[in-house]
XYZ file of C-alpha atoms in Angstrom:
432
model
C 0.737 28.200 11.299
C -2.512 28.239 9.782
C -1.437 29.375 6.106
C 1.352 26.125 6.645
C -1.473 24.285 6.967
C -3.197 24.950 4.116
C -0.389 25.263 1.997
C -1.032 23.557 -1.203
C 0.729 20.674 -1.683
C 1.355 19.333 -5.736
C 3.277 17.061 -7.454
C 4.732 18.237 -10.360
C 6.021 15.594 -12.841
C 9.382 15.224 -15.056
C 10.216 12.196 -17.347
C 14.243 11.211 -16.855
C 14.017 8.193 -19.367
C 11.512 6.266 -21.566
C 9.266 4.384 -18.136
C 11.439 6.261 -15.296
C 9.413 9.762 -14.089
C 9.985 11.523 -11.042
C 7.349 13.194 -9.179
C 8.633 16.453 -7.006
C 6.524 18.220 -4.411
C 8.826 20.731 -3.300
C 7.957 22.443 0.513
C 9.303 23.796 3.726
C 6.689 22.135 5.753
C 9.279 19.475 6.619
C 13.020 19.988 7.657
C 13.682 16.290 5.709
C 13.576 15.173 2.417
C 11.628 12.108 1.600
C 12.636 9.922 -1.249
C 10.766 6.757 -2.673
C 11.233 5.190 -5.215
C 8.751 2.309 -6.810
C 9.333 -0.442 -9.605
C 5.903 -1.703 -11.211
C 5.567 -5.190 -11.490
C 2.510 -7.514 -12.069
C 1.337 -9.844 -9.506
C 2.352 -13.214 -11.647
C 4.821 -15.996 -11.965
C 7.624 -13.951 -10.610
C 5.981 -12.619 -7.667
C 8.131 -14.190 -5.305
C 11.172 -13.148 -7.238
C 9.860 -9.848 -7.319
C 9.393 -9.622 -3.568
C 12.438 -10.735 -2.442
C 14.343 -7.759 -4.592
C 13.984 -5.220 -2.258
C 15.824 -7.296 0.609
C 18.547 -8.334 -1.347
C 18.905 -4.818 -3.051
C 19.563 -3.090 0.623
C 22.113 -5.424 1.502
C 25.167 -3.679 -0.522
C 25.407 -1.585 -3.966
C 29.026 0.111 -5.478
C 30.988 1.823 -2.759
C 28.821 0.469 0.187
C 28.933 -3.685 -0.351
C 28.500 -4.640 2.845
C 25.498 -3.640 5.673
C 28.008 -1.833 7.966
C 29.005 0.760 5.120
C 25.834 1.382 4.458
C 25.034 2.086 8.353
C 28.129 4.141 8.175
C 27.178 6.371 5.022
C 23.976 7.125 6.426
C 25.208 8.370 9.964
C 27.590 10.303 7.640
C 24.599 11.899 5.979
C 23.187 12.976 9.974
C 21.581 9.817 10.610
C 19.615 9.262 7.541
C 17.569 6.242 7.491
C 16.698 3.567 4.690
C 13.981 1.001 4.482
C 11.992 -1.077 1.749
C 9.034 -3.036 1.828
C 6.994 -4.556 -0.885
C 3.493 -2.619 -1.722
C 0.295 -4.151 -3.343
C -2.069 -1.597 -4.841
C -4.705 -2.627 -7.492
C -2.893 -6.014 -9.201
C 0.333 -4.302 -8.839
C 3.488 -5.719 -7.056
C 6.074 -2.556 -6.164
C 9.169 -3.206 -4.365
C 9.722 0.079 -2.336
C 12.701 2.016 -1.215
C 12.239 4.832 0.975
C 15.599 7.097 2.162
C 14.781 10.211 4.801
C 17.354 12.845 4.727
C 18.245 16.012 6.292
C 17.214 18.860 4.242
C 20.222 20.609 2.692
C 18.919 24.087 4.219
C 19.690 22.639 7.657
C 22.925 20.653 7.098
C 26.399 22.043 8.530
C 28.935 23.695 6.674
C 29.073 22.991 2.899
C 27.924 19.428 2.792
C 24.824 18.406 0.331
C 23.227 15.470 1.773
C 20.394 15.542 -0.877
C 22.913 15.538 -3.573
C 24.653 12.076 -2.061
C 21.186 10.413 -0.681
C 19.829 10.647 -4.482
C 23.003 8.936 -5.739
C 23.002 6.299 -3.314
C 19.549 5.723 -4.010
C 20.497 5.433 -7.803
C 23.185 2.924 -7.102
C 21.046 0.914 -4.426
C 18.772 0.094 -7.589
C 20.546 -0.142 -10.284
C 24.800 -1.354 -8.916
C 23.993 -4.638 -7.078
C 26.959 -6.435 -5.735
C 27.640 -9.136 -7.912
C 29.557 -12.284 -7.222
C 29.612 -15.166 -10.231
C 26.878 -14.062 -12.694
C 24.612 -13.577 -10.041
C 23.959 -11.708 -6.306
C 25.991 -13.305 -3.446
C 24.910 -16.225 -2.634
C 24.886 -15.610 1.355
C 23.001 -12.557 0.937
C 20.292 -14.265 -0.956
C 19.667 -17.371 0.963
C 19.594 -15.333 4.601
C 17.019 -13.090 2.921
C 15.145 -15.910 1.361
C 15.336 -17.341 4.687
C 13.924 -13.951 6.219
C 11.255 -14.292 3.686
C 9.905 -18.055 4.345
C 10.088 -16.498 8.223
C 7.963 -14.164 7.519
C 5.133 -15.792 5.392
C 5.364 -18.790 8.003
C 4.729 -15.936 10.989
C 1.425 -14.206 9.174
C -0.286 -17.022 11.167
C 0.329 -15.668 14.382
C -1.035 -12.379 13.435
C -4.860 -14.323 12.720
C -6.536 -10.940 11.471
C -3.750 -10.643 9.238
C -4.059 -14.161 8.136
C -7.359 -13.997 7.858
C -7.349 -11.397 5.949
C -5.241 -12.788 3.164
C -7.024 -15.783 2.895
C -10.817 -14.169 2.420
C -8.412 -12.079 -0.355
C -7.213 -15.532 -1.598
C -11.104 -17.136 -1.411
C -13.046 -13.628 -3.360
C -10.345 -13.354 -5.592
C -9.729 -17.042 -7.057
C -8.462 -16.773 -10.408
C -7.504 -13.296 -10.333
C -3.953 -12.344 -9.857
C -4.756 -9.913 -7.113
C -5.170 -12.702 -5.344
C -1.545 -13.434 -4.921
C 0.416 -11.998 -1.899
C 2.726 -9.586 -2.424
C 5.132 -11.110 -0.260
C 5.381 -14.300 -2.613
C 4.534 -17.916 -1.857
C 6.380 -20.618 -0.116
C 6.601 -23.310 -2.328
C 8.241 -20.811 -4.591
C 10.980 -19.639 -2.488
C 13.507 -22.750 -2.618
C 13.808 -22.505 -6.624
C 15.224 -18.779 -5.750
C 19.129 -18.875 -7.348
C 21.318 -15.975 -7.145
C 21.926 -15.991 -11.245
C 18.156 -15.958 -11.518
C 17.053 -13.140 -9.588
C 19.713 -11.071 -11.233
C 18.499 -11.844 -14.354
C 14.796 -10.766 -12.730
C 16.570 -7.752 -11.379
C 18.110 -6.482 -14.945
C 14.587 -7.179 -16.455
C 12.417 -4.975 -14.174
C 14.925 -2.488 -14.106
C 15.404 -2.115 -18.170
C 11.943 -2.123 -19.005
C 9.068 -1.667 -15.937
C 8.026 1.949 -15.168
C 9.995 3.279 -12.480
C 8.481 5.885 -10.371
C 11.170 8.220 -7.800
C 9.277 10.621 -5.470
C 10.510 13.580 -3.481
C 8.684 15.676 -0.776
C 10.622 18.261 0.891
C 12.647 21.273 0.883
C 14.683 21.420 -2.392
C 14.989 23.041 -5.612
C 13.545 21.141 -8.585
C 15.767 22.115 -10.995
C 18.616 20.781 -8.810
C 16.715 17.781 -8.143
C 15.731 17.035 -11.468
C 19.960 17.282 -12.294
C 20.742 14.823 -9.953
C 18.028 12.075 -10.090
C 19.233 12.079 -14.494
C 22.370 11.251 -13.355
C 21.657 8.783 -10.425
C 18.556 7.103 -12.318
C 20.574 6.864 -15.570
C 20.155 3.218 -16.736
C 20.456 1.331 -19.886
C 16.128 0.799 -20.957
C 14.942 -1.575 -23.529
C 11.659 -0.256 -23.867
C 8.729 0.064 -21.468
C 7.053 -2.613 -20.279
C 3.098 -2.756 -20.963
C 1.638 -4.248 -17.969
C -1.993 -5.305 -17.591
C -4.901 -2.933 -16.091
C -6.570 -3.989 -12.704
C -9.327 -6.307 -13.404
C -12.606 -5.150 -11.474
C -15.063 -8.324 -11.342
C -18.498 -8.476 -10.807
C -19.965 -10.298 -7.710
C -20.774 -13.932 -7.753
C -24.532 -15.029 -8.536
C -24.277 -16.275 -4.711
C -22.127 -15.073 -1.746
C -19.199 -17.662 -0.269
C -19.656 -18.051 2.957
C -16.196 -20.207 4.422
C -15.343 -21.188 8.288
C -11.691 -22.212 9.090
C -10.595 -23.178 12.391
C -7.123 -22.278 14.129
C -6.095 -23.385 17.568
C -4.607 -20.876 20.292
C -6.277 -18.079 19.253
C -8.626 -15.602 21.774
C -11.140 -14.931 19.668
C -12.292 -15.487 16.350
C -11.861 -12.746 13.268
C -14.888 -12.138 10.551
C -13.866 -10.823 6.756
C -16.329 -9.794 4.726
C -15.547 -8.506 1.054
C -18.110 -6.896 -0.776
C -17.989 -5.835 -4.871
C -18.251 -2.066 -5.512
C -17.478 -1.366 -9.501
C -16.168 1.819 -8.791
C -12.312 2.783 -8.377
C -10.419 6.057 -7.337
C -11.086 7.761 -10.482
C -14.361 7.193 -10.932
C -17.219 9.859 -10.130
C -18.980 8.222 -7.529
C -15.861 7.572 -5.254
C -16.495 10.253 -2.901
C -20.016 8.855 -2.118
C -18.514 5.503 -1.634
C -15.886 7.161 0.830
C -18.874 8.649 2.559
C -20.470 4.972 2.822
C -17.743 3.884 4.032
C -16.742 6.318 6.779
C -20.407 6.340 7.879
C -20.859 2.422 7.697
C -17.784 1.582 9.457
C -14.490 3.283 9.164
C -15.030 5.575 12.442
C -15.375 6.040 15.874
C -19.162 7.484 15.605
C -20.066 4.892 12.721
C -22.901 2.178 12.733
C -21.293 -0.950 13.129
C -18.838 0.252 15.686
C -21.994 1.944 17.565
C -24.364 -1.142 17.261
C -21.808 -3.902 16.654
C -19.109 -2.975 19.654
C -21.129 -0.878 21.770
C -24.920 -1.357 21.522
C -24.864 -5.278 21.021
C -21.277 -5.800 22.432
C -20.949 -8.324 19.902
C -17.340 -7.526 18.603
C -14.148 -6.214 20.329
C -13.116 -4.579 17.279
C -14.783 -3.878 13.632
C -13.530 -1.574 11.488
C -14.052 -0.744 7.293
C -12.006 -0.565 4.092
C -11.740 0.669 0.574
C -9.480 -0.862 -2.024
C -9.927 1.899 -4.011
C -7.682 0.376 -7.209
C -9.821 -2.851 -7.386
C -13.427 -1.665 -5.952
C -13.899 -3.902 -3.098
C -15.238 -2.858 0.139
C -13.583 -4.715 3.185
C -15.039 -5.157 7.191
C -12.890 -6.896 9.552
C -14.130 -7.713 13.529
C -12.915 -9.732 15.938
C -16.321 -12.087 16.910
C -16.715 -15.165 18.732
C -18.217 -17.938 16.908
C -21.656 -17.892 18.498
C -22.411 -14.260 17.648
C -21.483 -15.238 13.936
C -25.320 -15.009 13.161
C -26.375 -12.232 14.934
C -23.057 -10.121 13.894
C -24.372 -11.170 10.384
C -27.679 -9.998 10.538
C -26.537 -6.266 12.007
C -24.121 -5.896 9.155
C -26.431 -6.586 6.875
C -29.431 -4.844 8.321
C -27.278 -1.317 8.568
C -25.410 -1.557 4.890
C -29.653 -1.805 4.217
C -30.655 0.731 6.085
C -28.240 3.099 4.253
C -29.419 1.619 1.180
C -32.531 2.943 1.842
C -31.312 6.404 2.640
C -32.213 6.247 6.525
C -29.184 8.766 6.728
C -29.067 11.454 9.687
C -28.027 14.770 9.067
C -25.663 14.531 12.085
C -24.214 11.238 11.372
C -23.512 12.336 7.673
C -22.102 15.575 8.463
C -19.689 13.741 11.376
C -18.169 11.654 8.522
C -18.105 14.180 5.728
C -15.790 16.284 8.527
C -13.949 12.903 9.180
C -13.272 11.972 5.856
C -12.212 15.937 5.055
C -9.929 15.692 8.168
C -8.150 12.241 7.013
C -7.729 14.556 3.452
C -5.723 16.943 4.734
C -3.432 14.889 7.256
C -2.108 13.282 4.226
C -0.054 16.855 4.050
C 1.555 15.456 7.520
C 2.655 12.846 6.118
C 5.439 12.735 3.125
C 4.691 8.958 2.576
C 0.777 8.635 3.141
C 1.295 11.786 0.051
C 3.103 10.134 -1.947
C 1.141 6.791 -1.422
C -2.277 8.531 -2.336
C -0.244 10.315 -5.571
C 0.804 6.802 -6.733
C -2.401 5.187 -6.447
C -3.627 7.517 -8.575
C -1.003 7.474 -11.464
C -1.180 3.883 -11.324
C -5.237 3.968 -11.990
C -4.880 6.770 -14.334
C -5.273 9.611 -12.952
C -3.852 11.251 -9.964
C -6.576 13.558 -7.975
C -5.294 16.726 -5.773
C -6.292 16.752 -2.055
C -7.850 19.800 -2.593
C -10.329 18.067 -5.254
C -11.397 15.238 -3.073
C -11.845 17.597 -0.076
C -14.230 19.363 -2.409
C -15.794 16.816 -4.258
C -16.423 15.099 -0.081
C -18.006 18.044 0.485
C -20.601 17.703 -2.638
C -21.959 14.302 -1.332
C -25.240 14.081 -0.564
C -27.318 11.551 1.670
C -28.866 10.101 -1.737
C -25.774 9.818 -3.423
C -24.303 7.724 -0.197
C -27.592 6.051 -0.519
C -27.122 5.395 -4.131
C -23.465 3.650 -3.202
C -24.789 1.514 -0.509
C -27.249 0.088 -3.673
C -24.238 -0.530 -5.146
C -22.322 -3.086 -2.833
C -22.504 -6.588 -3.365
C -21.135 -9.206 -1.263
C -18.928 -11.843 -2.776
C -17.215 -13.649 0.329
C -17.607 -14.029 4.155
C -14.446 -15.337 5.651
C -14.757 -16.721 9.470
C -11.617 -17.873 11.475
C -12.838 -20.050 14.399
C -11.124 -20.803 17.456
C -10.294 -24.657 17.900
C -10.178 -27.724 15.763
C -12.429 -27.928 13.246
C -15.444 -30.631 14.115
């Protein structure tokens, strides 16, 4: 059990076409086979286009048009499941498709389940159902309808909404500060014809990325993705690099108000420089972990349980674009004081007031998250992709072993580092 655990997990990868790769981590740790595949895109003019793909795409493809086949071929296949979503990582938009399926090893008689859940995958992508030059129309309005649902109902989720819009507020003018679930105003102009012609564009020329974790030969594997990912390209796409901005000359501090809600929800975004490739990562990982991203960190300590000024507060790292995230749920009369305690602990770091038993907590925390991204097919595959898409993908094994390097100064030395850019407060009530 032990040696399973520490079983080294790699990707290896294998170019099928000019922009489509496939990335195989072949093991027996899991009696399913996870495949993912990812389309880059940019987060531009087409974002809502791009967003709604996915939704339409899972609808119906060759031999399984309709919903009800597709439910049908995947019982078929011992109740393997599908799902897509939309993914945002650095100022890239990635439709997602994700299909779980028995491993051959454990599938009756002389069926091959991998061999048919690779080809439907193929023809989910690339063999839309097409009605009139375009995707069916019914299809494409109930999604778009889906879609407009869905935007409409981030309100009612206000940490999620408030979220987005302290995204929308640091990051004016950049396109990361687009949604990746597209805009309203945009969805109405959405015509079958058109997003077909979107479709046939991202899949000719954006990098395509098709991921497999499980128990499989990679030979075989390789075989059957070339056939199933076989599409005409036109080239390779050259899509712009993540932008990573320096902090304003002064802070933005903005209050909105929302009625019916409990409590109110602070976002803070500071400015880092650094992304996952960079040397001093680990150390901001560290600074993270011990300034807010666990159970034994400051502001949960001092913030939730000294001061009991926040029911919740927890903290983030976009690690493609450098920013440093906190999120709380505060009323608006502790605003201040909430304030001044975030401020005076990212300080105190700063200035290296670091216990040995506080630092060593999150070091083992941080190492522990590490490896339980080998429990997880899609939190491995996640971590691999952010790390082809910023240039370099890192092994778990390195960042457990670079975490283990940090030192307090180092984490010091990040904490020097952070600057804030925007302080996003959602009130309760009407705005005065």
């Amino acid at each position: 059990m032990l040696a399973a655990a520490r079983e080294r997990l790699a990707f290896e990868t294998r170019p099928l076409a000019d922009g489509v790769a496939l990335h195989l981590c072949p093991t027996r740790r899991f009696k399913t086979t996870t495949l993912k595949a990812y389309v880059e895109a940019h987060l531009d003019a087409d974002t809502t286009l791009t967003a709604l793909l996915p939704y339409v795409l899972r609808r119906g493809c060759r031999r399984a048009p309709t919903q009800r086949r597709i439910v049908l071929f995947l019982e078929s296949l011992y109740g393997a499941s599908l799902s897509v979503d939309v993914l945002k990582l650095g100022e890239r938009q990635l439709p997602q498709f994700r299909l779980d399926v028995i491993a051959d090893a454990y599938a009756r008689g002389r069926q091959a389940p991998l061999k048919q859940a690779v080809e439907f995958l193929g023809r989910l992508l690339f063999h839309p159902v097409v009605e009139r030059g375009g995707f069916r129309e019914t299809v494409v309005d109930s999604e778009k309808e889906n879609l407009r649902h869905y935007i409409e109902g981030l309100v009612n989720d206000p940490m999620e909404y408030a979220s987005e819009r302290m995204i929308e507020t640091m990051c004016e003018g950049e396109d990361f500060a687009r949604y990746e679930y597209g805009r309203l105003d945009e969805i109405a102009a959405v015509d079958p014809k058109g997003l077909l012609a979107h479709h046939r564009r991202l899949m000719e020329r954006n990098p395509l990325h098709v991921f497999a974790v499980g128990d499989f030969d990679p030979d075989a594997l390789e075989r059957m993705a070339a056939r199933a990912f076989r599409a005409r390209r036109r080239g390779k796409a050259e899509l712009p690099s993540t932008v990573v901005q320096a902090p304003p000359r002064e802070p933005r501090r903005v209050v909105e108000h929302l009625p019916e809600i409990e409590q109110g929800k602070l976002v803070i975004g500071w400015r880092t420089g650094l992304t996952v490739v960079d040397a001093g990562m680990s150390a901001l990982a560290m600074l993270n972990g011990l300034f807010g991203a666990f159970s034994h960190s400051r502001l949960f300590r001092r913030l939730r349980e000294k001061e009991g000024l926040a029911y919740f507060v927890e903290t983030a790292l976009d690690k493609s674009k450098g920013l440093l995230f906190l999120r709380a749920g505060i009323p608006l009369d502790a605003l201040g004081k909430s304030r001044e305690v975030i401020e005076q602990e990212l300080a105190s770091i700063g200035r290296g007031e670091i216990g040995a038993e506080e630092l060593e907590m999150t070091r083992q925390a941080l190492k522990a998250r590490i490896r339980a991204m080998a429990d997880s097919p899609a939190r491995m595959i996640t971590a691999h992709l952010e790390g082809i898409l910023n240039g370099r993908a890192i092994p778990p094994e390195e960042r457990e072993a670079s975490v283990e390097r940090v030192t307090a100064e180092e984490v010091a030395e990040a904490a020097r580092r952070v600057r804030l850019d925007t302080e996003y407060f959602l009130a309760e009530g009407e705005a005065e």
